[in-house]
Short mmCIF file of C-alpha atoms and ligand atoms in Angstrom, two decimals:
data_model
loop_
_atom_site.label_atom_id
_atom_site.label_comp_id
_atom_site.label_asym_id
_atom_site.label_seq_id
_atom_site.Cartn_x
_atom_site.Cartn_y
_atom_site.Cartn_z
CA MET V 161 9.73 33.96 15.92
CA PHE V 162 10.75 30.41 15.25
CA GLU V 163 10.63 28.08 12.33
CA ILE V 164 10.03 24.34 12.73
CA ILE V 165 12.05 21.92 10.63
CA MET V 166 11.09 18.28 10.40
CA GLY V 167 12.23 15.18 8.59
CA LEU V 168 10.44 11.85 8.63
CA GLU V 169 11.44 8.23 8.73
CA VAL V 170 8.59 5.87 7.98
CA HIS V 171 8.90 2.11 8.33
CA ILE V 172 6.39 0.21 6.25
CA GLN V 173 6.07 -3.54 6.49
CA LEU V 174 6.05 -4.99 3.00
CA ASN V 175 3.13 -7.35 2.41
CA THR V 176 5.21 -10.23 1.08
CA LYS V 177 4.02 -13.77 1.75
CA THR V 178 7.30 -14.77 3.37
CA LYS V 179 10.05 -13.03 5.35
CA LEU V 180 13.01 -11.15 3.86
CA PHE V 181 15.63 -13.87 4.24
CA CYS V 182 13.70 -17.09 5.01
CA GLY V 183 10.53 -18.89 3.99
CA CYS V 184 8.59 -18.23 7.21
CA SER V 185 5.08 -16.85 6.84
CA THR V 186 4.40 -13.18 7.58
CA ASN V 187 0.83 -13.81 8.73
CA PHE V 188 -0.12 -11.29 11.43
CA ASN V 189 -2.70 -13.54 13.09
CA SER V 190 -0.56 -16.64 13.65
CA LYS V 191 -0.01 -17.98 17.16
CA PRO V 192 3.05 -16.45 18.87
CA ASN V 193 6.41 -18.00 17.93
CA THR V 194 5.03 -20.31 15.26
CA ASN V 195 6.42 -18.46 12.20
CA VAL V 196 10.08 -18.98 13.05
CA CYS V 197 13.03 -21.00 11.74
CA PRO V 198 16.80 -21.24 12.30
CA ILE V 199 17.42 -18.33 9.90
CA CYS V 200 15.15 -15.72 11.48
CA LEU V 201 16.14 -16.98 14.94
CA GLY V 202 19.78 -16.40 14.02
CA LEU V 203 20.91 -19.92 14.91
CA PRO V 204 24.54 -20.76 14.09
CA GLY V 205 25.10 -22.31 10.68
CA SER V 206 21.91 -20.99 9.11
CA LEU V 207 22.20 -19.01 5.90
CA PRO V 208 19.87 -16.22 4.75
CA LYS V 209 18.37 -16.26 1.26
CA ALA V 210 16.95 -13.02 -0.15
CA ASN V 211 13.24 -12.85 -1.02
CA LYS V 212 12.69 -11.67 -4.61
CA GLU V 213 9.19 -10.35 -3.88
CA ALA V 214 10.52 -7.82 -1.36
CA PHE V 215 12.93 -6.41 -3.95
CA VAL V 216 10.19 -6.09 -6.55
CA LYS V 217 8.01 -4.18 -4.08
CA ALA V 218 10.86 -1.85 -3.06
CA ILE V 219 11.58 -1.13 -6.75
CA LYS V 220 7.91 -0.39 -7.41
CA PHE V 221 8.01 2.20 -4.65
CA GLY V 222 11.21 3.70 -6.09
CA ASN V 223 9.65 3.99 -9.53
CA ALA V 224 6.49 5.57 -8.11
CA ILE V 225 8.52 8.40 -6.53
CA ASN V 226 10.86 8.98 -9.52
CA ALA V 227 13.83 7.67 -7.59
CA THR V 228 17.13 6.10 -8.60
CA ILE V 229 17.12 2.31 -8.30
CA ASN V 230 20.56 1.09 -7.31
CA ASN V 231 21.30 -2.06 -9.27
CA ASN V 232 23.98 -3.04 -6.81
CA SER V 233 23.00 -2.54 -3.20
CA ILE V 234 24.47 -4.18 -0.14
CA PHE V 235 23.20 -5.48 3.17
CA GLU V 236 24.97 -4.62 6.39
CA ARG V 237 24.54 -5.82 9.92
CA LYS V 238 23.46 -3.11 12.34
CA ASN V 239 24.52 -4.41 15.73
CA TYR V 240 22.57 -3.77 18.88
CA PHE V 241 21.01 -5.77 21.65
CA TYR V 242 17.26 -6.00 21.98
CA PRO V 243 15.40 -8.69 23.91
CA ASP V 244 13.17 -9.30 20.90
CA SER V 245 16.01 -9.56 18.39
CA PRO V 246 17.58 -13.02 18.70
CA THR V 247 20.26 -12.36 16.06
CA GLY V 248 21.72 -9.43 18.02
CA TYR V 249 21.75 -7.38 14.82
CA GLN V 250 19.37 -6.07 12.22
CA ILE V 251 20.12 -6.68 8.55
CA SER V 252 19.81 -3.25 6.93
CA GLN V 253 21.27 -1.10 4.15
CA LEU V 254 23.54 1.79 5.12
CA GLN V 255 25.99 2.59 2.34
CA VAL V 256 24.01 1.64 -0.75
CA PRO V 257 20.22 1.54 -0.31
CA ILE V 258 18.11 -0.04 -3.03
CA VAL V 259 16.18 3.24 -3.61
CA GLU V 260 17.71 6.71 -3.50
CA PHE V 261 16.81 10.34 -4.32
CA GLY V 262 13.10 10.39 -4.99
CA GLU V 263 10.42 13.04 -4.71
CA PHE V 264 6.95 13.26 -3.25
CA PHE V 265 4.46 16.07 -3.78
CA ILE V 266 2.22 17.41 -1.05
CA GLU V 267 0.04 20.49 -0.65
CA ASP V 268 1.12 23.22 1.75
CA LYS V 269 -1.26 25.29 3.89
CA GLU V 270 -2.29 27.48 0.93
CA GLY V 271 -3.02 24.45 -1.24
CA LYS V 272 0.10 25.00 -3.33
CA GLU V 273 2.11 21.99 -4.49
CA LYS V 274 5.26 21.40 -2.47
CA ARG V 275 8.06 18.97 -3.27
CA ILE V 276 9.42 16.76 -0.50
CA ARG V 277 12.80 15.21 -1.24
CA ILE V 278 13.07 11.53 -0.40
CA ASN V 279 16.66 10.82 0.57
CA ARG V 280 16.41 7.04 0.47
CA ALA V 281 14.29 3.95 0.94
CA HIS V 282 16.11 0.86 2.09
CA LEU V 283 15.23 -2.74 2.90
CA GLU V 284 15.75 -4.12 6.38
CA THR V 285 14.45 -6.78 8.75
CA ASP V 286 11.86 -6.17 11.44
CA ALA V 287 12.43 -7.20 15.07
CA GLY V 288 10.15 -9.34 17.23
CA LYS V 289 7.59 -7.98 19.65
CA SER V 290 7.79 -7.64 23.43
CA ILE V 291 4.50 -7.81 25.28
CA HIS V 292 4.56 -6.48 28.83
CA GLN V 293 1.96 -7.89 31.23
CA ASN V 294 2.14 -6.73 34.85
CA THR V 295 5.47 -8.06 36.07
CA ASN V 296 6.03 -10.42 33.13
CA SER V 297 7.47 -9.70 29.73
CA LEU V 298 6.62 -12.00 26.85
CA VAL V 299 8.41 -12.18 23.53
CA ASP V 300 6.83 -13.08 20.19
CA LEU V 301 9.36 -13.64 17.42
CA ASN V 302 6.88 -14.05 14.54
CA ARG V 303 7.71 -10.56 13.32
CA CYS V 304 11.49 -11.16 13.25
CA GLY V 305 12.76 -10.91 9.71
CA ILE V 306 9.62 -9.51 8.08
CA PRO V 307 10.77 -7.08 5.37
CA LEU V 308 10.58 -3.38 6.16
CA LEU V 309 11.06 -0.52 3.75
CA GLU V 310 12.41 2.49 5.63
CA ILE V 311 11.55 5.69 3.77
CA VAL V 312 13.64 8.69 4.81
CA THR V 313 12.89 12.27 3.77
CA GLU V 314 15.09 15.35 3.83
CA PRO V 315 14.15 17.92 6.52
CA ASP V 316 11.58 19.54 4.24
CA PHE V 317 8.53 19.79 6.50
CA LYS V 318 7.62 23.14 8.06
CA SER V 319 4.37 22.36 9.84
CA TYR V 320 2.35 19.59 11.37
CA GLU V 321 -0.19 19.91 8.55
CA GLU V 322 2.48 19.13 5.97
CA VAL V 323 3.57 16.07 7.94
CA ASP V 324 0.00 14.86 8.22
CA TYR V 325 -0.63 15.38 4.51
CA TYR V 326 2.54 13.48 3.58
CA LEU V 327 1.85 10.54 5.87
CA LYS V 328 -1.71 10.09 4.65
CA GLU V 329 -0.70 10.36 0.99
CA LEU V 330 2.20 7.98 1.55
CA GLN V 331 -0.14 5.48 3.17
CA THR V 332 -2.50 5.80 0.21
CA LEU V 333 0.34 5.37 -2.29
CA VAL V 334 1.77 2.19 -0.78
CA ARG V 335 -1.72 0.70 -0.54
CA HIS V 336 -2.44 1.46 -4.19
CA LEU V 337 0.95 -0.02 -5.13
CA ASP V 338 -0.11 -3.07 -3.09
CA ILE V 339 3.26 -3.22 -1.38
CA SER V 340 2.00 -2.78 2.21
CA ASP V 341 -1.21 -2.90 4.24
CA ALA V 342 0.12 0.25 5.94
CA ASN V 343 -2.05 -0.49 8.92
CA MET V 344 -1.02 1.69 11.86
CA GLN V 345 -2.77 -0.41 14.52
CA GLU V 346 -1.02 -3.57 13.38
CA GLY V 347 2.30 -1.74 13.20
CA SER V 348 2.81 -2.07 9.47
CA PHE V 349 3.14 1.74 9.14
CA ARG V 350 5.28 3.37 11.84
CA CYS V 351 6.63 6.85 11.94
CA ASP V 352 9.66 8.61 13.49
CA VAL V 353 9.82 12.40 13.37
CA ASN V 354 13.03 14.44 13.62
CA ILE V 355 12.30 17.91 14.94
CA SER V 356 14.42 21.01 15.36
CA ILE V 357 13.65 24.70 15.62
CA ARG V 358 15.55 27.84 14.59
CA PRO V 359 14.93 31.59 14.65
CA LYS V 360 13.21 32.63 11.40
CA GLY V 361 15.68 33.83 8.81
CA GLU V 362 18.61 31.64 9.93
CA ASP V 363 20.00 28.88 7.69
CA LYS V 364 21.79 26.91 10.38
CA LEU V 365 20.26 23.63 11.54
CA TYR V 366 20.14 23.27 15.31
CA THR V 367 19.90 20.16 17.47
CA ARG V 368 17.41 17.63 16.21
CA VAL V 369 15.37 15.44 18.48
CA GLU V 370 13.89 12.19 17.24
CA ILE V 371 10.48 11.03 18.41
CA LYS V 372 10.23 7.35 17.70
CA ASN V 373 7.67 4.71 16.77
CA MET V 374 4.39 6.55 16.61
CA ASN V 375 1.45 4.65 15.24
CA SER V 376 -1.48 7.05 15.17
CA PHE V 377 -2.02 10.29 13.26
CA LYS V 378 -3.46 11.87 16.38
CA PHE V 379 -0.44 11.04 18.55
CA ILE V 380 1.94 12.27 15.86
CA GLN V 381 0.16 15.62 15.90
CA GLN V 382 0.20 15.82 19.70
CA ALA V 383 3.86 14.80 19.87
CA ILE V 384 4.96 17.38 17.30
CA LYS V 385 3.03 20.15 19.05
CA TYR V 386 4.41 19.23 22.44
CA GLU V 387 8.01 18.83 21.30
CA THR V 388 8.21 22.08 19.30
CA LEU V 389 6.73 23.99 22.22
CA ARG V 390 9.22 22.37 24.59
CA GLN V 391 12.17 23.37 22.39
CA ILE V 392 10.90 26.95 21.96
CA GLU V 393 10.38 27.34 25.69
CA CYS V 394 13.88 26.01 26.40
CA TRP V 395 15.26 28.59 23.95
CA GLU V 396 13.31 31.43 25.48
CA ASP V 397 14.30 30.35 29.02
CA ASP V 398 17.95 30.23 27.96
CA VAL V 399 18.34 26.51 28.71
CA TYR V 400 18.30 25.30 25.09
CA ASP V 401 21.92 24.06 25.13
CA THR V 402 21.46 21.91 28.20
CA GLU V 403 17.86 20.78 27.76
CA VAL V 404 17.62 20.12 24.01
CA ARG V 405 20.03 17.32 23.25
CA GLN V 406 20.42 15.08 20.26
CA GLU V 407 18.42 12.20 21.59
CA THR V 408 15.59 9.80 20.95
CA ARG V 409 12.39 10.54 22.80
CA LEU V 410 9.17 8.59 23.16
CA PHE V 411 5.70 10.09 23.18
CA ASP V 412 3.86 9.18 26.35
CA VAL V 413 0.27 8.86 25.18
CA ASN V 414 -1.14 9.00 28.70
CA ASP V 415 0.53 12.24 29.76
CA GLY V 416 0.67 13.73 26.26
CA ILE V 417 4.38 14.58 26.59
CA THR V 418 7.66 13.39 25.05
CA LYS V 419 10.19 11.74 27.35
CA PRO V 420 13.86 10.96 26.78
CA MET V 421 14.45 7.32 25.81
CA ARG V 422 18.15 7.27 24.99
CA GLY V 423 20.93 9.43 23.59
CA LYS V 424 20.79 9.29 19.80
CA GLU V 425 23.38 6.94 18.44
CA GLU V 426 25.59 7.86 15.52
CA ALA V 427 25.89 5.33 12.72
CA ASN V 428 29.28 4.17 13.99
CA ASP V 429 27.81 3.22 17.38
CA TYR V 430 26.14 0.30 15.61
CA ARG V 431 29.40 -1.05 14.16
CA TYR V 432 27.83 -1.60 10.77
CA PHE V 433 29.66 -4.08 8.56
CA PRO V 434 28.68 -5.89 5.35
CA ASP V 435 26.78 -9.08 6.13
CA PRO V 436 29.29 -11.86 5.31
CA ASP V 437 26.44 -14.27 4.54
CA LEU V 438 24.93 -12.00 1.90
CA LYS V 439 27.00 -11.01 -1.08
CA GLU V 440 26.40 -7.79 -2.99
CA ILE V 441 22.91 -7.78 -4.47
CA THR V 442 22.69 -7.48 -8.25
CA LEU V 443 19.22 -6.84 -9.57
CA THR V 444 18.37 -8.99 -12.57
CA GLU V 445 16.53 -7.72 -15.64
CA GLU V 446 13.57 -9.82 -14.59
CA ILE V 447 13.30 -8.23 -11.14
CA LEU V 448 13.73 -4.73 -12.58
CA GLU V 449 11.01 -5.41 -15.11
CA LEU V 450 8.59 -6.78 -12.52
CA GLY V 451 9.24 -3.66 -10.44
CA SER V 452 8.46 -1.41 -13.38
CA TYR V 453 4.82 -2.48 -13.62
CA LEU V 454 2.89 0.13 -11.70
CA PRO V 455 -0.87 0.35 -11.27
CA GLU V 456 -2.58 3.71 -11.84
CA LEU V 457 -0.99 5.96 -9.20
CA PRO V 458 -3.21 7.96 -6.81
CA LYS V 459 -2.27 11.28 -8.40
CA ASP V 460 -3.20 10.02 -11.90
CA LYS V 461 -6.39 8.54 -10.52
CA LEU V 462 -7.29 11.90 -8.95
CA ASP V 463 -6.68 13.59 -12.26
CA ARG V 464 -8.87 11.09 -14.12
CA TYR V 465 -11.72 11.23 -11.59
CA ILE V 466 -11.81 15.03 -11.70
CA ASN V 467 -11.29 15.63 -15.41
CA LYS V 468 -12.80 12.58 -17.10
CA LEU V 469 -15.46 11.43 -14.63
CA LYS V 470 -16.28 15.00 -13.51
CA ILE V 471 -16.15 14.14 -9.81
CA SER V 472 -15.44 16.93 -7.31
CA LYS V 473 -11.90 17.01 -5.94
CA LYS V 474 -13.15 16.45 -2.42
CA ASP V 475 -15.16 13.33 -3.33
CA ALA V 476 -12.37 12.01 -5.56
CA LYS V 477 -9.90 12.31 -2.68
CA ARG V 478 -12.24 10.55 -0.30
CA ILE V 479 -12.65 7.61 -2.68
CA ILE V 480 -8.92 7.34 -3.42
CA SER V 481 -7.90 7.48 0.24
CA ASP V 482 -9.87 4.27 0.82
CA ILE V 483 -8.31 1.48 -1.22
CA THR V 484 -11.38 -0.76 -0.94
CA LEU V 485 -13.83 1.94 -2.04
CA SER V 486 -11.44 2.94 -4.78
CA HIS V 487 -11.44 -0.57 -6.26
CA ILE V 488 -15.24 -0.82 -6.00
CA PHE V 489 -15.66 2.59 -7.65
CA ASP V 490 -13.37 1.63 -10.54
CA ASP V 491 -15.16 -1.69 -11.03
CA PHE V 492 -18.58 -0.03 -10.98
CA THR V 493 -17.74 2.84 -13.33
CA ASN V 494 -15.79 0.58 -15.70
CA GLY V 495 -18.90 -1.58 -15.77
CA GLY V 496 -20.98 1.34 -17.01
CA LEU V 497 -22.48 2.71 -13.82
CA ASP V 498 -22.79 6.49 -13.60
CA PRO V 499 -19.83 7.97 -11.62
CA LYS V 500 -21.88 10.62 -9.83
CA ILE V 501 -24.60 8.16 -8.76
CA CYS V 502 -21.86 5.75 -7.60
CA ILE V 503 -20.28 8.50 -5.48
CA THR V 504 -23.56 9.14 -3.65
CA TRP V 505 -24.22 5.49 -3.03
CA LEU V 506 -20.67 4.61 -1.98
CA LEU V 507 -19.79 7.66 0.11
CA VAL V 508 -23.16 8.50 1.63
CA GLU V 509 -25.41 5.45 1.68
CA TYR V 510 -22.94 2.55 1.87
CA GLN V 511 -20.30 4.19 4.06
CA GLY V 512 -22.93 5.84 6.20
CA ARG V 513 -24.30 2.42 7.07
CA ILE V 514 -20.87 0.83 7.56
CA ASN V 515 -19.94 3.55 10.03
CA LYS V 516 -23.15 3.29 12.03
CA GLU V 517 -22.37 1.63 15.32
CA GLU V 518 -25.52 -0.51 15.40
CA TYR V 519 -24.94 -1.72 11.83
CA LYS V 520 -21.24 -2.52 12.15
CA SER V 521 -21.53 -6.25 12.48
CA ARG V 522 -24.14 -6.51 9.75
CA THR V 523 -22.99 -4.37 6.84
CA SER V 524 -20.90 -7.24 5.54
CA ASP V 525 -24.26 -8.56 4.43
CA ILE V 526 -24.38 -5.90 1.73
CA THR V 527 -22.56 -7.49 -1.17
CA MET V 528 -21.06 -5.57 -4.05
CA THR V 529 -23.60 -7.25 -6.33
CA ASP V 530 -26.41 -5.83 -4.17
CA LEU V 531 -24.91 -2.38 -4.29
CA ALA V 532 -24.26 -2.46 -8.03
CA THR V 533 -27.79 -3.72 -8.69
CA ILE V 534 -29.33 -0.93 -6.62
CA ILE V 535 -27.22 1.74 -8.34
CA MET V 536 -28.10 0.32 -11.76
CA MET V 537 -31.82 0.27 -10.99
CA VAL V 538 -31.72 3.86 -9.70
CA GLN V 539 -29.73 4.94 -12.73
CA HIS V 540 -32.32 3.40 -15.08
CA ASN V 541 -35.28 4.77 -13.12
CA GLN V 542 -36.43 1.28 -12.24
CA ILE V 543 -36.56 2.22 -8.58
CA SER V 544 -36.41 5.59 -6.84
CA GLY V 545 -33.44 6.68 -4.75
CA LYS V 546 -35.66 6.47 -1.70
CA SER V 547 -36.51 2.85 -2.50
CA GLY V 548 -32.79 2.11 -2.91
CA LYS V 549 -32.22 3.25 0.64
CA LEU V 550 -35.11 1.10 1.89
CA ILE V 551 -33.56 -1.91 0.18
CA LEU V 552 -30.15 -1.29 1.80
CA ASP V 553 -31.78 -1.01 5.23
CA TYR V 554 -33.79 -4.15 4.55
CA ILE V 555 -30.64 -6.08 3.63
CA VAL V 556 -28.78 -4.91 6.73
CA GLU V 557 -31.67 -5.85 8.97
CA LYS V 558 -32.77 -9.10 7.40
CA ARG V 559 -29.89 -10.61 5.49
CA ASN V 560 -28.68 -12.79 8.33
CA ASN V 561 -31.98 -14.64 8.15
CA ILE V 562 -33.00 -14.48 4.51
CA ASN V 563 -30.89 -14.77 1.43
CA GLU V 564 -32.72 -12.68 -1.11
CA ILE V 565 -31.30 -10.92 -4.11
CA VAL V 566 -32.12 -7.27 -4.71
CA GLU V 567 -34.61 -8.01 -7.51
CA THR V 568 -36.60 -10.26 -5.16
CA ILE V 569 -36.63 -7.57 -2.48
CA VAL V 570 -37.83 -4.97 -4.99
CA ASP V 571 -40.78 -7.21 -5.92
CA LYS V 572 -41.52 -8.17 -2.35
CA LEU V 573 -41.64 -4.57 -1.12
CA GLY V 574 -43.45 -3.40 -4.26
CA LEU V 575 -40.80 -0.83 -5.11
CA LYS V 576 -40.57 -1.32 -8.83
CA GLN V 577 -41.20 1.93 -10.68
CA ASN V 578 -43.56 1.93 -13.60
CA ASN V 579 -41.85 3.07 -16.78
CA ASP V 580 -44.93 2.85 -19.00
CA ILE V 581 -44.93 6.49 -20.08
CA LYS V 582 -48.11 6.13 -22.19
CA GLU V 583 -50.03 5.01 -19.12
CA LEU V 584 -48.64 7.92 -17.15
CA GLU V 585 -49.52 10.41 -19.90
CA LYS V 586 -53.13 9.24 -19.82
CA ILE V 587 -53.41 9.74 -16.06
CA VAL V 588 -51.72 13.15 -16.29
CA ALA V 589 -54.15 14.26 -19.01
CA GLN V 590 -57.07 13.17 -16.86
CA VAL V 591 -55.79 15.05 -13.81
CA ILE V 592 -55.35 18.18 -15.95
CA THR V 593 -58.94 17.97 -17.21
CA ASP V 594 -60.29 17.41 -13.70
CA ASN V 595 -58.38 20.38 -12.27
CA SER V 596 -58.83 23.17 -14.78
CA LYS V 597 -59.00 25.79 -12.00
CA VAL V 598 -55.59 24.84 -10.67
CA ILE V 599 -54.16 24.92 -14.20
CA GLU V 600 -55.43 28.45 -14.66
CA GLU V 601 -53.82 29.54 -11.38
CA TYR V 602 -50.60 27.95 -12.53
CA LYS V 603 -50.71 29.72 -15.87
CA SER V 604 -51.40 33.04 -14.16
CA GLY V 605 -48.07 32.72 -12.37
CA LYS V 606 -48.74 30.71 -9.18
CA LYS V 607 -46.10 28.09 -10.04
CA LYS V 608 -46.29 26.49 -6.62
CA VAL V 609 -49.77 25.03 -7.11
CA ILE V 610 -48.30 22.37 -9.38
CA GLY V 611 -47.24 20.51 -6.24
CA SER V 612 -50.81 19.56 -5.43
CA LEU V 613 -51.24 18.10 -8.92
CA ILE V 614 -48.09 16.02 -8.61
CA GLY V 615 -49.41 14.75 -5.28
CA LYS V 616 -52.67 13.75 -6.94
CA ILE V 617 -50.87 11.89 -9.73
CA ILE V 618 -48.59 10.07 -7.28
CA LYS V 619 -51.68 8.96 -5.39
CA GLU V 620 -53.45 7.99 -8.58
CA THR V 621 -50.47 5.90 -9.80
CA LYS V 622 -49.93 4.32 -6.36
CA ASN V 623 -46.43 5.78 -6.11
CA SER V 624 -45.17 3.64 -8.99
CA PHE V 625 -43.68 6.41 -11.13
CA ASN V 626 -40.61 8.51 -10.51
CA PRO V 627 -41.82 11.98 -9.30
CA LYS V 628 -39.18 13.61 -11.49
CA ILE V 629 -40.72 12.05 -14.60
CA ILE V 630 -44.26 12.95 -13.45
CA ASN V 631 -43.14 16.56 -13.08
CA GLU V 632 -41.58 16.63 -16.57
CA ILE V 633 -44.65 15.18 -18.29
CA LEU V 634 -47.09 17.36 -16.37
CA ILE V 635 -45.29 20.59 -17.32
CA LYS V 636 -44.96 19.45 -20.94
CA LYS V 637 -48.68 18.74 -21.13
CA ILE V 638 -49.75 22.02 -19.50
CA ASN V 639 -47.68 24.01 -21.96
ZN1 LIG Q 20 12.30 -17.89 9.43
MN1 LIG Q 21 15.06 1.39 10.46
#
């Protein structure tokens, strides 16, 4: 029986406006090689200047994971040749990272809280991008010098599920901190996994293999499964010492296997040395203070949603894991809308329509004002839930042509509920008088017959009252 031991290195791109050591834009959608200057191109004579915003964001992360913030950190050059790195080195932090010794809590398989030790989080520059097309290779240097925060854990993960939980929660945290878009497709959240195995009961750590640069949760799962199985089979076939080497492997998404990329370098292979153009960094009071302002953290939000707003844990987690929905939900509930009604409308009705293939291009037509108005009208019994859904469908289908506000649509489709209770009571009384036989049946225990009366009242009132209210008044009157 074997045990799997994993540690993670996650690179997140910080969402600063400009790069780490120059004023170039970090815009993802710019034309290739337009966001470049002598500094990020590493031209002779250029001098880097550190970007305050990147430090503030790194400190925020450190504070969110109860870490030590090192007031004096240093930048080193990590030397290696890459076609998309014009400087020939990466500016990184080896000896003194800005953030050290933090903690992150996940749930293990049994749902018990488990503490993951964060060894460090350091600032470094990103490289450019190589794009391979048939026989040509193109290089885009826009990404060169964009700030990365590399977050390194201790080898505390025992299963794929724990890794998955950590990555998703980490992604949620950095989005709530507003320090990164953490978008895997755009490469602003990239993951390396270090994997080793050992017979259960042993303390020794065996050879660790690094699988690099994965940018999808699905591939990470496949890669971990494949690589652990490979190592276990090598052990059982008695070829562990020759086949499992300390190396960097890549996950081949087409074949679903890991392949050797290069022997793993030791730190001294990179000939790290302090960057002579950047003196030791001393964090000012101002920067430390800016980094101490944290928004409500996901774990506090979860607590508040469950205990104060009485939302189920499952729904609360779904809202929090989506930063956009989470902001909408907070705005709506802070504005007085009922949390439970909001949950239904956001998670079921709104998201359901966003995720529908045929609606995809159109759901942007549902504005937050529309949604809030519908929820408010449902909450105050001005329209029924069913009418609310009709209105959403109407907006999705028609909004590109007509610009109508929800109130106009309600009038146009005749969906407004009548709230004149006196009028309703009169009609109910009449229906009771006209149906004395049914009332007797009801009183003798045939509770189901009341349905036919409700149907009659709905017909009589032309569907303008909420059936729930009709039911309440009818039962009150009969008794
Ligand atoms: Zn630049
Ligand atoms: Mn790195």
